[in-house]
Amino acid sequence: MPPTLSDRDLIAELLAFHVEAGVDIALGEEPVDRFAESASERATARRRGPMAADDSAPAAAAPRASAPDARPATAPASARPATARPATARAAPAAVPPAAPPPPDQAALEAREAAAHAPTLEALRHLLERFEGCPLKHTATRLVFADGNPKARLMLVGEAPGREEDIEGKPFVGRSGKLLDRMLAAIGIDRESAYIANVVPWRPPGNRTPTPQETAICLPFIRRQIELADPDVLVCLGGPSAQTLLGIREGITKARGRWMEYDTGTRTIPAMATFHPAYLLRTPLGKRMAWRDLLAIESRLTQPTARSSG
Ligand code: URA
């Protein structure tokens, strides 16, 4: 029997409730009890003991001493596959689910240890794909690592992926990404001449702001990503990115457009905060100031640096 009008209203209300609660994408047909999964995962891990290996993990996940992306033998627990998974685990995810992430402090420590040992950007991406320390990984569809050219002189860092980015696996591909592309094009830059990433590489549910703990856990990875990309100019898109990476305390309206210094770990590079394109979509008046920032960035990029002149 087709739903009556009141059934339709009820369904519409339920849908609206879910969207408001941040559920805007269907990940499965049936609800999954993550608490029960964690308990069963811990029990499986205890039965198997600490040395169990994951046969189903991708080849890159296996530590290989000679490979450029090999991880050190001391890789932290949260960067390793959670537990051994029999081949049948994929067909019955509730039987052997991923382990509960470690407490935030421990996860941040493990992130620092893991990120410090990534010798290349590819290795860093593989590490993040295996890292179990950030709970956002389990609600996001996929890792959003970077887009553009890792050899570019300009690196831009946003806050965290949104819905479109989560689906495509690339940063800034939604509405704000399209505006970012237009802004960069105005100073002759495209995705081949810029490298783009986010402080947090997994989408927070419902596009909420990442918590301070989630940001702290992800921070060592984006720091290492900047160090490995080694850009000549760093641009933080929006207040949260600038607060996290440049340590600014004032709001973005005050902090934007000012050259600061960013220590990559191997050298100091010029860095600037500017408005996030999502803010500019809501506040078109800000575009005048963003245009000034873009001109300053363009001018900075025409200056030779230690890397480009050497
Ligand atoms: N906003 C961000 O900060 N990053 C993205 O990738 C998309 C939107």
GROMACS .gro file of C-alpha atoms and ligand atoms in nm:
model
  318
    1MET     CA    1   0.000   0.000   0.000
    2PRO     CA    2   0.146   0.340  -0.097
    3PRO     CA    3   0.220   0.563   0.204
    4THR     CA    4  -0.058   0.797   0.307
    5LEU     CA    5   0.009   1.166   0.328
    6SER     CA    6   0.068   1.144   0.701
    7ASP     CA    7   0.317   0.860   0.648
    8ARG     CA    8   0.495   1.080   0.396
    9ASP     CA    9   0.503   1.366   0.643
   10LEU     CA   10   0.641   1.134   0.906
   11ILE     CA   11   0.912   1.007   0.670
   12ALA     CA   12   0.997   1.364   0.566
   13GLU     CA   13   1.027   1.464   0.931
   14LEU     CA   14   1.245   1.166   1.008
   15LEU     CA   15   1.469   1.247   0.713
   16ALA     CA   16   1.493   1.612   0.818
   17PHE     CA   17   1.582   1.498   1.170
   18HIS     CA   18   1.864   1.280   1.039
   19VAL     CA   19   1.999   1.551   0.809
   20GLU     CA   20   2.002   1.796   1.099
   21ALA     CA   21   2.183   1.540   1.312
   22GLY     CA   22   2.449   1.522   1.042
   23VAL     CA   23   2.334   1.202   0.869
   24ASP     CA   24   2.341   1.314   0.508
   25ILE     CA   25   2.483   1.010   0.336
   26ALA     CA   26   2.375   0.645   0.349
   27LEU     CA   27   2.667   0.417   0.427
   28GLY     CA   28   2.479   0.089   0.466
   29GLU     CA   29   2.140  -0.076   0.454
   30GLU     CA   30   2.132  -0.176   0.821
   31PRO     CA   31   2.231   0.014   1.136
   32VAL     CA   32   2.558  -0.107   1.291
   33ASP     CA   33   2.609  -0.132   1.666
   34ARG     CA   34   2.967   0.004   1.695
   35PHE     CA   35   2.978  -0.058   2.071
   36ALA     CA   36   2.909  -0.427   2.021
   37GLU     CA   37   3.171  -0.430   1.742
   38SER     CA   38   3.437  -0.282   1.967
   39ALA     CA   39   3.373  -0.539   2.239
   40SER     CA   40   3.387  -0.824   1.989
   41GLU     CA   41   3.702  -0.676   1.831
   42ARG     CA   42   3.878  -0.657   2.165
   43ALA     CA   43   3.780  -1.014   2.243
   44THR     CA   44   3.913  -1.132   1.904
   45ALA     CA   45   4.238  -0.940   1.953
   46ARG     CA   46   4.286  -1.097   2.299
   47ARG     CA   47   4.228  -1.447   2.160
   48ARG     CA   48   4.470  -1.395   1.872
   49GLY     CA   49   4.744  -1.236   2.076
   50PRO     CA   50   4.963  -0.933   1.998
   51MET     CA   51   5.153  -1.076   1.697
   52ALA     CA   52   4.857  -1.142   1.467
   53ALA     CA   53   4.900  -1.010   1.112
   54ASP     CA   54   4.642  -0.883   0.865
   55ASP     CA   55   4.645  -1.092   0.549
   56SER     CA   56   4.373  -0.881   0.392
   57ALA     CA   57   4.561  -0.550   0.424
   58PRO     CA   58   4.684  -0.390   0.099
   59ALA     CA   59   5.040  -0.472  -0.001
   60ALA     CA   60   5.159  -0.123   0.091
   61ALA     CA   61   5.045  -0.180   0.447
   62ALA     CA   62   5.294  -0.458   0.506
   63PRO     CA   63   5.622  -0.328   0.649
   64ARG     CA   64   5.892  -0.378   0.384
   65ALA     CA   65   6.242  -0.283   0.485
   66SER     CA   66   6.357  -0.204   0.131
   67ALA     CA   67   6.052  -0.016   0.005
   68PRO     CA   68   6.066   0.366   0.009
   69ASP     CA   69   5.741   0.378   0.203
   70ALA     CA   70   5.844   0.111   0.451
   71ARG     CA   71   5.738   0.192   0.801
   72PRO     CA   72   5.977   0.143   1.091
   73ALA     CA   73   5.951  -0.173   1.295
   74THR     CA   74   5.851   0.045   1.588
   75ALA     CA   75   5.531   0.162   1.417
   76PRO     CA   76   5.275   0.258   1.679
   77ALA     CA   77   4.983   0.030   1.745
   78SER     CA   78   4.723   0.271   1.608
   79ALA     CA   79   4.898   0.294   1.270
   80ARG     CA   80   4.892  -0.083   1.232
   81PRO     CA   81   4.595  -0.281   1.104
   82ALA     CA   82   4.362  -0.311   1.400
   83THR     CA   83   4.362  -0.691   1.429
   84ALA     CA   84   4.399  -0.998   1.217
   85ARG     CA   85   4.094  -1.035   0.998
   86PRO     CA   86   3.997  -1.361   0.836
   87ALA     CA   87   3.898  -1.338   0.470
   88THR     CA   88   3.533  -1.385   0.568
   89ALA     CA   89   3.538  -1.071   0.785
   90ARG     CA   90   3.436  -0.850   0.493
   91ALA     CA   91   3.116  -1.049   0.442
   92ALA     CA   92   3.025  -1.025   0.812
   93PRO     CA   93   3.164  -0.694   0.938
   94ALA     CA   94   2.991  -0.718   1.276
   95ALA     CA   95   3.189  -1.035   1.357
   96VAL     CA   96   3.537  -0.877   1.339
   97PRO     CA   97   3.498  -0.499   1.336
   98PRO     CA   98   3.773  -0.236   1.369
   99ALA     CA   99   3.912  -0.183   1.718
  100ALA     CA  100   3.806   0.113   1.927
  101PRO     CA  101   4.051   0.402   1.877
  102PRO     CA  102   4.301   0.465   2.157
  103PRO     CA  103   4.242   0.754   2.402
  104PRO     CA  104   4.309   1.096   2.237
  105ASP     CA  105   4.636   1.165   2.422
  106GLN     CA  106   4.779   0.829   2.325
  107ALA     CA  107   4.651   0.868   1.968
  108ALA     CA  108   4.821   1.209   1.937
  109LEU     CA  109   5.148   1.061   2.064
  110GLU     CA  110   5.123   0.772   1.821
  111ALA     CA  111   5.040   1.012   1.537
  112ARG     CA  112   5.354   1.213   1.614
  113GLU     CA  113   5.568   0.901   1.621
  114ALA     CA  114   5.417   0.763   1.301
  115ALA     CA  115   5.426   1.090   1.102
  116ALA     CA  116   5.787   1.161   1.196
  117HIS     CA  117   5.892   0.835   1.031
  118ALA     CA  118   5.717   0.887   0.697
  119PRO     CA  119   5.996   0.937   0.443
  120THR     CA  120   5.772   1.050   0.155
  121LEU     CA  121   5.427   1.193   0.094
  122GLU     CA  122   5.313   0.857  -0.044
  123ALA     CA  123   5.435   0.685   0.272
  124LEU     CA  124   5.250   0.945   0.478
  125ARG     CA  125   4.931   0.879   0.284
  126HIS     CA  126   4.966   0.503   0.342
  127LEU     CA  127   5.029   0.566   0.711
  128LEU     CA  128   4.713   0.774   0.737
  129GLU     CA  129   4.515   0.509   0.555
  130ARG     CA  130   4.618   0.258   0.822
  131PHE     CA  131   4.605   0.494   1.119
  132GLU     CA  132   4.329   0.393   1.360
  133GLY     CA  133   4.379   0.671   1.616
  134CYS     CA  134   4.127   0.926   1.484
  135PRO     CA  135   3.760   0.839   1.532
  136LEU     CA  136   3.666   1.051   1.229
  137LYS     CA  137   3.814   0.782   1.008
  138HIS     CA  138   3.526   0.553   1.101
  139THR     CA  139   3.251   0.796   1.010
  140ALA     CA  140   3.412   0.933   0.695
  141THR     CA  141   3.377   0.755   0.363
  142ARG     CA  142   3.744   0.786   0.275
  143LEU     CA  143   4.070   0.966   0.346
  144VAL     CA  144   4.104   1.306   0.178
  145PHE     CA  145   4.480   1.344   0.161
  146ALA     CA  146   4.567   1.609  -0.097
  147ASP     CA  147   4.516   1.740  -0.446
  148GLY     CA  148   4.733   1.931  -0.688
  149ASN     CA  149   5.104   1.918  -0.739
  150PRO     CA  150   5.316   1.822  -0.436
  151LYS     CA  151   5.612   1.996  -0.602
  152ALA     CA  152   5.427   2.327  -0.632
  153ARG     CA  153   5.571   2.634  -0.460
  154LEU     CA  154   5.234   2.722  -0.311
  155MET     CA  155   5.058   2.504  -0.052
  156LEU     CA  156   4.707   2.581   0.073
  157VAL     CA  157   4.561   2.417   0.383
  158GLY     CA  158   4.192   2.416   0.477
  159GLU     CA  159   4.016   2.288   0.786
  160ALA     CA  160   3.856   1.954   0.699
  161PRO     CA  161   3.680   1.791   0.403
  162GLY     CA  162   3.310   1.840   0.342
  163ARG     CA  163   3.054   1.612   0.182
  164GLU     CA  164   3.175   1.631  -0.181
  165GLU     CA  165   3.538   1.594  -0.073
  166ASP     CA  166   3.444   1.287   0.133
  167ILE     CA  167   3.280   1.132  -0.171
  168GLU     CA  168   3.558   1.216  -0.419
  169GLY     CA  169   3.856   1.176  -0.186
  170LYS     CA  170   4.001   1.514  -0.290
  171PRO     CA  171   4.009   1.842  -0.098
  172PHE     CA  172   3.815   2.147  -0.213
  173VAL     CA  173   3.604   1.994  -0.490
  174GLY     CA  174   3.265   2.121  -0.369
  175ARG     CA  175   3.120   2.472  -0.397
  176SER     CA  176   3.395   2.634  -0.192
  177GLY     CA  177   3.653   2.442  -0.395
  178LYS     CA  178   3.510   2.581  -0.717
  179LEU     CA  179   3.540   2.932  -0.575
  180LEU     CA  180   3.896   2.856  -0.462
  181ASP     CA  181   3.979   2.746  -0.818
  182ARG     CA  182   3.842   3.075  -0.953
  183MET     CA  183   4.034   3.277  -0.694
  184LEU     CA  184   4.359   3.101  -0.778
  185ALA     CA  185   4.296   3.131  -1.152
  186ALA     CA  186   4.277   3.508  -1.104
  187ILE     CA  187   4.648   3.504  -1.015
  188GLY     CA  188   4.738   3.246  -1.278
  189ILE     CA  189   4.742   2.941  -1.054
  190ASP     CA  190   4.568   2.609  -1.113
  191ARG     CA  191   4.587   2.271  -0.942
  192GLU     CA  192   4.908   2.191  -1.123
  193SER     CA  193   5.076   2.489  -0.962
  194ALA     CA  194   4.936   2.447  -0.612
  195TYR     CA  195   4.926   2.169  -0.353
  196ILE     CA  196   4.610   2.153  -0.142
  197ALA     CA  197   4.537   1.969   0.182
  198ASN     CA  198   4.344   2.001   0.507
  199VAL     CA  199   4.444   2.004   0.875
  200VAL     CA  200   4.203   1.714   0.931
  201PRO     CA  201   4.194   1.462   0.643
  202TRP     CA  202   3.861   1.296   0.729
  203ARG     CA  203   3.520   1.459   0.705
  204PRO     CA  204   3.361   1.528   1.045
  205PRO     CA  205   3.001   1.397   1.048
  206GLY     CA  206   2.754   1.653   0.920
  207ASN     CA  207   3.043   1.892   0.844
  208ARG     CA  208   3.073   1.982   1.210
  209THR     CA  209   3.387   2.156   1.332
  210PRO     CA  210   3.659   1.906   1.427
  211THR     CA  211   3.703   1.881   1.803
  212PRO     CA  212   4.032   2.004   1.957
  213GLN     CA  213   4.123   1.638   2.023
  214GLU     CA  214   4.062   1.539   1.661
  215THR     CA  215   4.269   1.834   1.543
  216ALA     CA  216   4.550   1.750   1.787
  217ILE     CA  217   4.558   1.390   1.665
  218CYS     CA  218   4.579   1.499   1.299
  219LEU     CA  219   4.824   1.785   1.353
  220PRO     CA  220   5.148   1.580   1.332
  221PHE     CA  221   5.036   1.444   0.995
  222ILE     CA  222   4.962   1.780   0.831
  223ARG     CA  223   5.286   1.920   0.977
  224ARG     CA  224   5.480   1.635   0.824
  225GLN     CA  225   5.286   1.675   0.498
  226ILE     CA  226   5.395   2.040   0.480
  227GLU     CA  227   5.753   1.947   0.566
  228LEU     CA  228   5.766   1.680   0.294
  229ALA     CA  229   5.596   1.897   0.029
  230ASP     CA  230   5.836   2.176   0.126
  231PRO     CA  231   5.646   2.466  -0.037
  232ASP     CA  232   5.789   2.816  -0.060
  233VAL     CA  233   5.465   2.980   0.051
  234LEU     CA  234   5.198   2.844   0.287
  235VAL     CA  235   4.842   2.978   0.285
  236CYS     CA  236   4.597   2.886   0.561
  237LEU     CA  237   4.237   2.899   0.442
  238GLY     CA  238   4.018   3.019   0.727
  239GLY     CA  239   4.059   3.079   1.098
  240PRO     CA  240   4.074   2.717   1.221
  241SER     CA  241   4.359   2.629   0.984
  242ALA     CA  242   4.547   2.949   1.078
  243GLN     CA  243   4.493   2.893   1.450
  244THR     CA  244   4.619   2.537   1.425
  245LEU     CA  245   4.919   2.592   1.199
  246LEU     CA  246   5.019   2.954   1.263
  247GLY     CA  247   4.910   2.976   1.625
  248ILE     CA  248   4.708   3.294   1.571
  249ARG     CA  249   4.475   3.387   1.855
  250GLU     CA  250   4.278   3.668   1.696
  251GLY     CA  251   3.998   3.612   1.446
  252ILE     CA  252   4.061   3.565   1.076
  253THR     CA  253   3.939   3.916   0.990
  254LYS     CA  254   4.228   4.060   1.193
  255ALA     CA  255   4.487   3.797   1.112
  256ARG     CA  256   4.436   3.769   0.737
  257GLY     CA  257   4.667   3.930   0.487
  258ARG     CA  258   4.968   3.948   0.720
  259TRP     CA  259   5.287   3.764   0.637
  260MET     CA  260   5.399   3.535   0.916
  261GLU     CA  261   5.662   3.269   0.941
  262TYR     CA  262   5.604   2.898   0.943
  263ASP     CA  263   5.873   2.658   1.057
  264THR     CA  264   5.845   2.344   0.847
  265GLY     CA  265   6.097   2.160   1.063
  266THR     CA  266   6.371   2.205   0.805
  267ARG     CA  267   6.332   2.575   0.715
  268THR     CA  268   6.120   2.883   0.774
  269ILE     CA  269   5.879   2.985   0.500
  270PRO     CA  270   5.640   3.280   0.460
  271ALA     CA  271   5.282   3.199   0.556
  272MET     CA  272   4.957   3.390   0.534
  273ALA     CA  273   4.603   3.335   0.655
  274THR     CA  274   4.317   3.438   0.432
  275PHE     CA  275   3.942   3.391   0.430
  276HIS     CA  276   3.807   3.044   0.373
  277PRO     CA  277   3.621   3.028   0.038
  278ALA     CA  278   3.313   2.894   0.221
  279TYR     CA  279   3.309   3.218   0.421
  280LEU     CA  280   3.339   3.418   0.101
  281LEU     CA  281   3.040   3.235  -0.045
  282ARG     CA  282   2.838   3.352   0.255
  283THR     CA  283   3.001   3.695   0.277
  284PRO     CA  284   3.080   3.822  -0.073
  285LEU     CA  285   3.196   4.157   0.070
  286GLY     CA  286   3.505   3.975   0.201
  287LYS     CA  287   3.617   3.910  -0.157
  288ARG     CA  288   3.777   4.254  -0.181
  289MET     CA  289   4.010   4.171   0.105
  290ALA     CA  290   4.070   3.819  -0.025
  291TRP     CA  291   4.171   3.973  -0.359
  292ARG     CA  292   4.435   4.181  -0.179
  293ASP     CA  293   4.565   3.865  -0.012
  294LEU     CA  294   4.582   3.690  -0.347
  295LEU     CA  295   4.785   3.973  -0.498
  296ALA     CA  296   5.027   3.957  -0.205
  297ILE     CA  297   5.059   3.581  -0.253
  298GLU     CA  298   5.119   3.626  -0.626
  299SER     CA  299   5.386   3.883  -0.559
  300ARG     CA  300   5.555   3.661  -0.297
  301LEU     CA  301   5.561   3.373  -0.545
  302THR     CA  302   5.750   3.584  -0.799
  303GLN     CA  303   6.031   3.636  -0.548
  304PRO     CA  304   6.309   3.378  -0.559
  305THR     CA  305   6.359   3.172  -0.246
  306ALA     CA  306   6.642   2.961  -0.111
  307ARG     CA  307   6.492   2.656  -0.284
  308SER     CA  308   6.388   2.810  -0.617
  309SER     CA  309   6.703   3.018  -0.667
  310GLY     CA  310   6.942   2.744  -0.557
  311URA     N1  311   3.649   2.306   0.335
  311URA     C1  312   3.773   2.273   0.377
  311URA     O1  313   3.827   2.330   0.471
  311URA     N2  314   3.836   2.178   0.309
  311URA     C2  315   3.784   2.115   0.205
  311URA     O2  316   3.850   2.028   0.148
  311URA     C3  317   3.654   2.152   0.164
  311URA     C4  318   3.588   2.247   0.230
   0.00000   0.00000   0.00000
